[in-house]
Amino acid sequence: MKTRITELLGVEHPIIQGGMAWVAEHHLAAAVSEAGGLGLIGGANAPGEVVRAEIRKAKELTGKTIGVNVMLLSPHAEDVAKVVVEEGIKVVTTGAGNPEKYMDMWKAAGIKVIPVVASVALAKRMEKYGADAVVAEGCESGGHIGEQTTMTLVPQIVDAVSIPVIAAGGIGDGRGIAAAFMLGAEAVQIGTRFVVAEESIVHENYKQRIIKAKDIDSAVTGRSHGHPVRSLRNQMTREYARLEQEGKSFEELEYMTLGTLRKAVQEGDITNGTVMAGQIAGMISREQTCKEMIDEMMEQAERLLGC
């Protein structure tokens, strides 16, 4: 399946792996790229030298293109922005902010810049400042979310910009890919399903929590302070919701969640940790390799689209 995105990125399949904090490291990124998609290393809050090491490890595992997701709110964002240039990365996605200050440097280095956006206004602004494509991410996704659903956001952004649009949020099989293409997207970004990949270093408890999730098992916390986050329900989300209702400050709530994503991903604490996952978790039923996932999704999507 050829689209402007597969041509832009030089990949076989129009599938990008989400740059998930603590999850999107070199093993997963390399496996997705080897399977024909675009694997991403998640910069998250990591220092530049940690990201550099991850990039180099990924390159030892695959000769195919890998990208880096730069989290713009990170205190190390500027260092990471320079590291991707120094390490010859060819694709950068960005989240949690506006990448305009780094755009000239990245473009001069020949980097394809793909911001994640949650509104038409930001998509148009990113196109104006030279973005090569945008990821239109609906609120069905895991982690930090906007307000619009994928179904409504994607076609509005497609109509508003001329650059290619990648759909994200609530996509985990070939039906979701086909639907995204019907909305005008030219690729998809998938996060939650890749969390349970065999190559994913996520703790088995975390993987099993996703695999056993039901359709109603995700919850959104933080809306009252304008920082909504979707994760799977547990003691942490219940306590957060209780304190949020009591009117606790954003700082107090942030302190409570400090380090809890790492606790869930690395230590397997799915009771008090933050188990970020999208609403699609209810459809994910087993661990597979990245290649098995991508081949299965593409076969189903191509059959539905008549490719």
Short mmCIF file of C-alpha atoms in Angstrom, two decimals:
data_model
loop_
_atom_site.label_atom_id
_atom_site.label_comp_id
_atom_site.label_asym_id
_atom_site.label_seq_id
_atom_site.Cartn_x
_atom_site.Cartn_y
_atom_site.Cartn_z
CA MET A 1 0.00 0.00 0.00
CA LYS A 2 1.69 3.19 -1.20
CA THR A 3 0.75 6.62 0.12
CA ARG A 4 2.46 9.99 0.44
CA ILE A 5 3.55 8.87 3.93
CA THR A 6 5.20 5.61 2.82
CA GLU A 7 7.04 7.58 0.13
CA LEU A 8 7.98 10.40 2.52
CA LEU A 9 9.36 8.02 5.14
CA GLY A 10 10.66 5.29 2.86
CA VAL A 11 8.69 2.54 4.63
CA GLU A 12 6.78 -0.45 3.30
CA HIS A 13 3.61 -0.06 5.36
CA PRO A 14 1.73 3.11 6.43
CA ILE A 15 2.05 2.25 10.12
CA ILE A 16 3.94 4.31 12.70
CA GLN A 17 4.56 3.13 16.24
CA GLY A 18 3.69 5.67 18.92
CA GLY A 19 6.55 7.30 20.84
CA MET A 20 5.34 6.12 24.25
CA ALA A 21 7.32 7.14 27.33
CA TRP A 22 9.19 4.24 28.99
CA VAL A 23 7.81 1.88 26.30
CA ALA A 24 9.17 3.09 22.97
CA GLU A 25 12.81 2.08 23.37
CA HIS A 26 15.29 0.55 20.94
CA HIS A 27 14.01 -3.04 20.93
CA LEU A 28 10.45 -2.05 20.00
CA ALA A 29 11.44 0.69 17.55
CA ALA A 30 13.82 -1.61 15.68
CA ALA A 31 11.28 -4.44 15.54
CA VAL A 32 8.56 -2.21 14.08
CA SER A 33 10.93 -0.79 11.47
CA GLU A 34 12.19 -4.27 10.58
CA ALA A 35 8.56 -5.33 10.06
CA GLY A 36 8.04 -2.57 7.51
CA GLY A 37 6.57 0.21 9.62
CA LEU A 38 8.28 3.18 11.25
CA GLY A 39 9.56 2.52 14.75
CA LEU A 40 9.99 5.45 17.11
CA ILE A 41 12.18 5.95 20.16
CA GLY A 42 10.27 7.95 22.76
CA GLY A 43 12.40 10.80 24.08
CA ALA A 44 9.95 11.49 26.94
CA ASN A 45 11.83 13.22 29.80
CA ALA A 46 15.12 11.44 29.11
CA PRO A 47 18.39 13.41 28.84
CA GLY A 48 19.92 13.80 25.41
CA GLU A 49 22.70 11.27 26.02
CA VAL A 50 20.18 8.59 27.02
CA VAL A 51 18.29 9.17 23.77
CA ARG A 52 21.59 9.07 21.86
CA ALA A 53 22.37 5.66 23.36
CA GLU A 54 18.91 4.37 22.45
CA ILE A 55 19.32 5.54 18.85
CA ARG A 56 22.66 3.79 18.53
CA LYS A 57 21.33 0.56 20.02
CA ALA A 58 18.38 0.62 17.61
CA LYS A 59 20.73 1.10 14.66
CA GLU A 60 22.61 -2.03 15.75
CA LEU A 61 19.36 -3.98 15.42
CA THR A 62 18.11 -2.62 12.11
CA GLY A 63 19.41 -0.84 9.06
CA LYS A 64 15.94 0.52 8.33
CA THR A 65 14.71 4.01 9.18
CA ILE A 66 13.84 4.73 12.80
CA GLY A 67 12.48 7.98 14.17
CA VAL A 68 12.46 9.80 17.50
CA ASN A 69 9.52 11.36 19.32
CA VAL A 70 10.60 14.59 21.01
CA MET A 71 8.47 15.53 24.00
CA LEU A 72 8.63 19.32 23.91
CA LEU A 73 7.74 19.86 27.58
CA SER A 74 10.77 17.86 28.65
CA PRO A 75 13.50 19.86 30.42
CA HIS A 76 15.90 18.09 28.02
CA ALA A 77 13.97 18.88 24.82
CA GLU A 78 16.66 21.20 23.46
CA ASP A 79 19.41 18.64 23.97
CA VAL A 80 17.31 15.88 22.37
CA ALA A 81 16.51 18.20 19.45
CA LYS A 82 20.25 18.51 18.79
CA VAL A 83 20.99 14.82 19.35
CA VAL A 84 18.60 13.73 16.58
CA VAL A 85 20.55 15.92 14.16
CA GLU A 86 23.94 14.67 15.37
CA GLU A 87 22.85 11.02 15.12
CA GLY A 88 21.48 11.34 11.59
CA ILE A 89 17.83 10.67 12.47
CA LYS A 90 15.62 11.29 9.43
CA VAL A 91 12.16 11.43 11.03
CA VAL A 92 11.04 13.29 14.15
CA THR A 93 7.57 13.38 15.65
CA THR A 94 6.78 15.88 18.38
CA GLY A 95 4.30 16.02 21.22
CA ALA A 96 3.23 18.22 24.11
CA GLY A 97 3.97 21.55 22.53
CA ASN A 98 5.00 23.52 19.50
CA PRO A 99 8.25 22.55 17.67
CA GLU A 100 8.67 25.82 15.75
CA LYS A 101 11.93 26.82 17.52
CA TYR A 102 13.65 23.64 16.29
CA MET A 103 12.11 23.52 12.82
CA ASP A 104 14.86 25.39 10.94
CA MET A 105 17.60 23.26 12.48
CA TRP A 106 15.79 20.03 11.69
CA LYS A 107 14.85 21.01 8.16
CA ALA A 108 18.43 22.07 7.44
CA ALA A 109 19.50 18.56 8.49
CA GLY A 110 16.99 16.97 6.10
CA ILE A 111 14.76 15.69 8.92
CA LYS A 112 11.08 15.01 8.20
CA VAL A 113 9.12 16.74 10.97
CA ILE A 114 5.72 15.32 11.96
CA PRO A 115 4.02 17.04 14.91
CA VAL A 116 1.21 15.34 16.83
CA VAL A 117 -1.79 17.67 16.91
CA ALA A 118 -5.21 17.61 18.58
CA SER A 119 -6.84 20.52 16.75
CA VAL A 120 -7.32 21.96 13.28
CA ALA A 121 -5.73 25.25 14.34
CA LEU A 122 -2.48 23.60 15.42
CA ALA A 123 -2.39 21.45 12.29
CA LYS A 124 -2.66 24.54 10.08
CA ARG A 125 0.03 26.31 12.08
CA MET A 126 2.37 23.34 11.77
CA GLU A 127 1.87 23.24 8.01
CA LYS A 128 2.66 26.96 7.83
CA TYR A 129 5.94 26.42 9.70
CA GLY A 130 7.10 23.61 7.43
CA ALA A 131 5.86 20.35 8.92
CA ASP A 132 6.01 17.48 6.42
CA ALA A 133 2.89 15.79 7.83
CA VAL A 134 0.83 15.77 11.02
CA VAL A 135 -0.49 13.08 13.34
CA ALA A 136 -4.14 13.83 14.13
CA GLU A 137 -4.61 12.17 17.51
CA GLY A 138 -8.09 11.59 18.88
CA CYS A 139 -9.00 11.29 22.55
CA GLU A 140 -9.40 7.50 22.31
CA SER A 141 -5.62 7.19 22.60
CA GLY A 142 -3.70 6.39 25.75
CA GLY A 143 -1.65 8.90 27.72
CA HIS A 144 -2.10 12.66 27.28
CA ILE A 145 -5.13 13.39 25.14
CA GLY A 146 -7.15 16.19 23.57
CA GLU A 147 -10.94 16.49 23.41
CA GLN A 148 -11.84 15.55 19.83
CA THR A 149 -12.45 11.96 18.76
CA THR A 150 -10.45 10.42 15.93
CA MET A 151 -13.61 10.09 13.85
CA THR A 152 -14.28 13.83 13.97
CA LEU A 153 -10.73 15.19 14.14
CA VAL A 154 -9.12 13.38 11.22
CA PRO A 155 -11.46 14.50 8.40
CA GLN A 156 -11.48 18.09 9.63
CA ILE A 157 -7.68 18.22 9.62
CA VAL A 158 -7.54 16.47 6.23
CA ASP A 159 -9.82 19.20 4.85
CA ALA A 160 -7.77 21.98 6.47
CA VAL A 161 -4.22 21.12 5.34
CA SER A 162 -2.53 19.95 2.15
CA ILE A 163 0.23 17.91 3.83
CA PRO A 164 -0.44 14.21 4.60
CA VAL A 165 -2.38 13.32 7.75
CA ILE A 166 -1.66 10.32 9.97
CA ALA A 167 -4.57 9.13 12.13
CA ALA A 168 -4.05 8.08 15.75
CA GLY A 169 -6.31 7.10 18.63
CA GLY A 170 -8.44 3.96 18.84
CA ILE A 171 -6.71 2.12 15.98
CA GLY A 172 -5.52 -1.42 16.59
CA ASP A 173 -6.53 -3.61 13.65
CA GLY A 174 -7.09 -3.56 9.90
CA ARG A 175 -10.63 -2.25 10.30
CA GLY A 176 -9.30 0.80 12.11
CA ILE A 177 -6.70 1.38 9.40
CA ALA A 178 -9.34 1.07 6.67
CA ALA A 179 -11.63 3.48 8.53
CA ALA A 180 -8.80 5.99 8.95
CA PHE A 181 -8.11 5.85 5.22
CA MET A 182 -11.80 6.44 4.49
CA LEU A 183 -11.54 9.59 6.63
CA GLY A 184 -8.68 10.82 4.46
CA ALA A 185 -5.64 9.71 6.46
CA GLU A 186 -2.64 8.30 4.60
CA ALA A 187 -1.15 6.35 7.50
CA VAL A 188 -1.91 5.45 11.10
CA GLN A 189 -0.03 5.72 14.37
CA ILE A 190 -0.54 2.80 16.74
CA GLY A 191 0.51 2.70 20.37
CA THR A 192 -1.44 0.41 22.69
CA ARG A 193 -1.29 -2.70 20.53
CA PHE A 194 2.49 -2.47 20.25
CA VAL A 195 2.77 -2.29 24.05
CA VAL A 196 1.95 -6.01 24.16
CA ALA A 197 4.36 -6.96 21.35
CA GLU A 198 6.77 -9.77 22.15
CA GLU A 199 9.65 -7.36 21.53
CA SER A 200 8.22 -4.81 23.98
CA ILE A 201 10.21 -4.57 27.24
CA VAL A 202 7.06 -3.66 29.20
CA HIS A 203 6.49 -5.79 32.32
CA GLU A 204 4.29 -8.82 31.76
CA ASN A 205 1.78 -7.56 34.35
CA TYR A 206 1.23 -4.43 32.26
CA LYS A 207 0.81 -6.46 29.08
CA GLN A 208 -1.69 -8.79 30.72
CA ARG A 209 -3.68 -5.86 32.12
CA ILE A 210 -4.14 -4.61 28.54
CA ILE A 211 -4.90 -8.07 27.17
CA LYS A 212 -7.56 -8.65 29.85
CA ALA A 213 -9.07 -5.16 29.58
CA LYS A 214 -12.74 -4.73 28.73
CA ASP A 215 -14.25 -1.98 26.62
CA ILE A 216 -15.08 0.19 29.65
CA ASP A 217 -11.79 -0.25 31.50
CA SER A 218 -10.09 3.03 30.59
CA ALA A 219 -10.51 6.23 32.55
CA VAL A 220 -9.49 9.85 32.01
CA THR A 221 -7.99 11.78 34.91
CA GLY A 222 -6.80 15.38 35.08
CA ARG A 223 -9.55 17.06 33.07
CA SER A 224 -10.27 19.61 35.78
CA HIS A 225 -6.75 21.05 35.43
CA GLY A 226 -6.59 20.86 31.64
CA HIS A 227 -4.15 17.94 31.52
CA PRO A 228 -6.30 14.89 30.72
CA VAL A 229 -4.58 11.49 30.68
CA ARG A 230 -6.15 8.18 29.65
CA SER A 231 -5.09 5.02 31.45
CA LEU A 232 -6.63 1.78 32.66
CA ARG A 233 -8.67 1.89 35.85
CA ASN A 234 -6.93 0.85 39.07
CA GLN A 235 -6.32 2.08 42.59
CA MET A 236 -4.25 4.97 41.24
CA THR A 237 -7.00 6.30 38.96
CA ARG A 238 -9.62 5.95 41.69
CA GLU A 239 -7.47 7.85 44.20
CA TYR A 240 -6.63 10.52 41.63
CA ALA A 241 -10.33 10.97 40.77
CA ARG A 242 -11.23 11.27 44.45
CA LEU A 243 -8.60 13.93 45.10
CA GLU A 244 -9.52 15.74 41.89
CA GLN A 245 -13.13 15.93 43.04
CA GLU A 246 -11.95 17.33 46.37
CA GLY A 247 -10.33 20.19 44.46
CA LYS A 248 -6.67 19.34 45.05
CA SER A 249 -4.21 21.50 43.12
CA PHE A 250 -2.55 20.35 39.90
CA GLU A 251 0.82 20.35 41.69
CA GLU A 252 -0.47 18.04 44.44
CA LEU A 253 -1.94 15.64 41.90
CA GLU A 254 1.21 15.68 39.76
CA TYR A 255 3.32 14.86 42.80
CA MET A 256 1.09 11.88 43.52
CA THR A 257 1.68 10.46 40.02
CA LEU A 258 5.42 11.14 39.90
CA GLY A 259 7.23 8.01 38.74
CA THR A 260 4.08 5.91 38.55
CA LEU A 261 4.31 5.18 34.80
CA ARG A 262 7.82 3.81 35.26
CA LYS A 263 6.58 1.81 38.25
CA ALA A 264 3.93 0.14 36.06
CA VAL A 265 6.09 -0.36 32.95
CA GLN A 266 9.28 -1.57 34.62
CA GLU A 267 8.18 -2.99 37.97
CA GLY A 268 4.78 -4.31 36.96
CA ASP A 269 2.86 -2.44 39.66
CA ILE A 270 -0.52 -2.24 37.91
CA THR A 271 -2.34 -1.37 41.14
CA ASN A 272 -0.58 1.84 42.16
CA GLY A 273 1.22 2.54 38.89
CA THR A 274 -0.14 4.44 35.88
CA VAL A 275 -1.16 1.94 33.19
CA MET A 276 -1.45 4.22 30.16
CA ALA A 277 -3.47 2.60 27.37
CA GLY A 278 -6.07 3.63 24.83
CA GLN A 279 -9.69 2.59 24.55
CA ILE A 280 -8.60 0.04 21.95
CA ALA A 281 -7.22 -2.09 24.83
CA GLY A 282 -10.55 -3.94 24.97
CA MET A 283 -9.84 -5.37 21.48
CA ILE A 284 -6.31 -6.59 22.17
CA SER A 285 -6.30 -10.26 23.12
CA ARG A 286 -2.77 -11.65 22.76
CA GLU A 287 0.95 -11.03 22.48
CA GLN A 288 2.44 -11.26 18.99
CA THR A 289 5.63 -10.17 17.31
CA CYS A 290 5.59 -6.76 15.66
CA LYS A 291 5.81 -8.47 12.27
CA GLU A 292 2.79 -10.66 13.02
CA MET A 293 0.80 -7.63 14.15
CA ILE A 294 1.68 -5.50 11.13
CA ASP A 295 1.17 -8.30 8.59
CA GLU A 296 -2.20 -9.18 10.12
CA MET A 297 -3.40 -5.57 10.22
CA MET A 298 -2.26 -4.79 6.69
CA GLU A 299 -3.78 -7.94 5.23
CA GLN A 300 -7.14 -7.08 6.80
CA ALA A 301 -6.97 -3.40 5.79
CA GLU A 302 -6.00 -4.15 2.19
CA ARG A 303 -8.82 -6.70 1.90
CA LEU A 304 -11.37 -4.18 3.20
CA LEU A 305 -10.05 -1.38 0.99
CA GLY A 306 -9.87 -3.62 -2.08
CA CYS A 307 -6.16 -2.99 -2.58
#
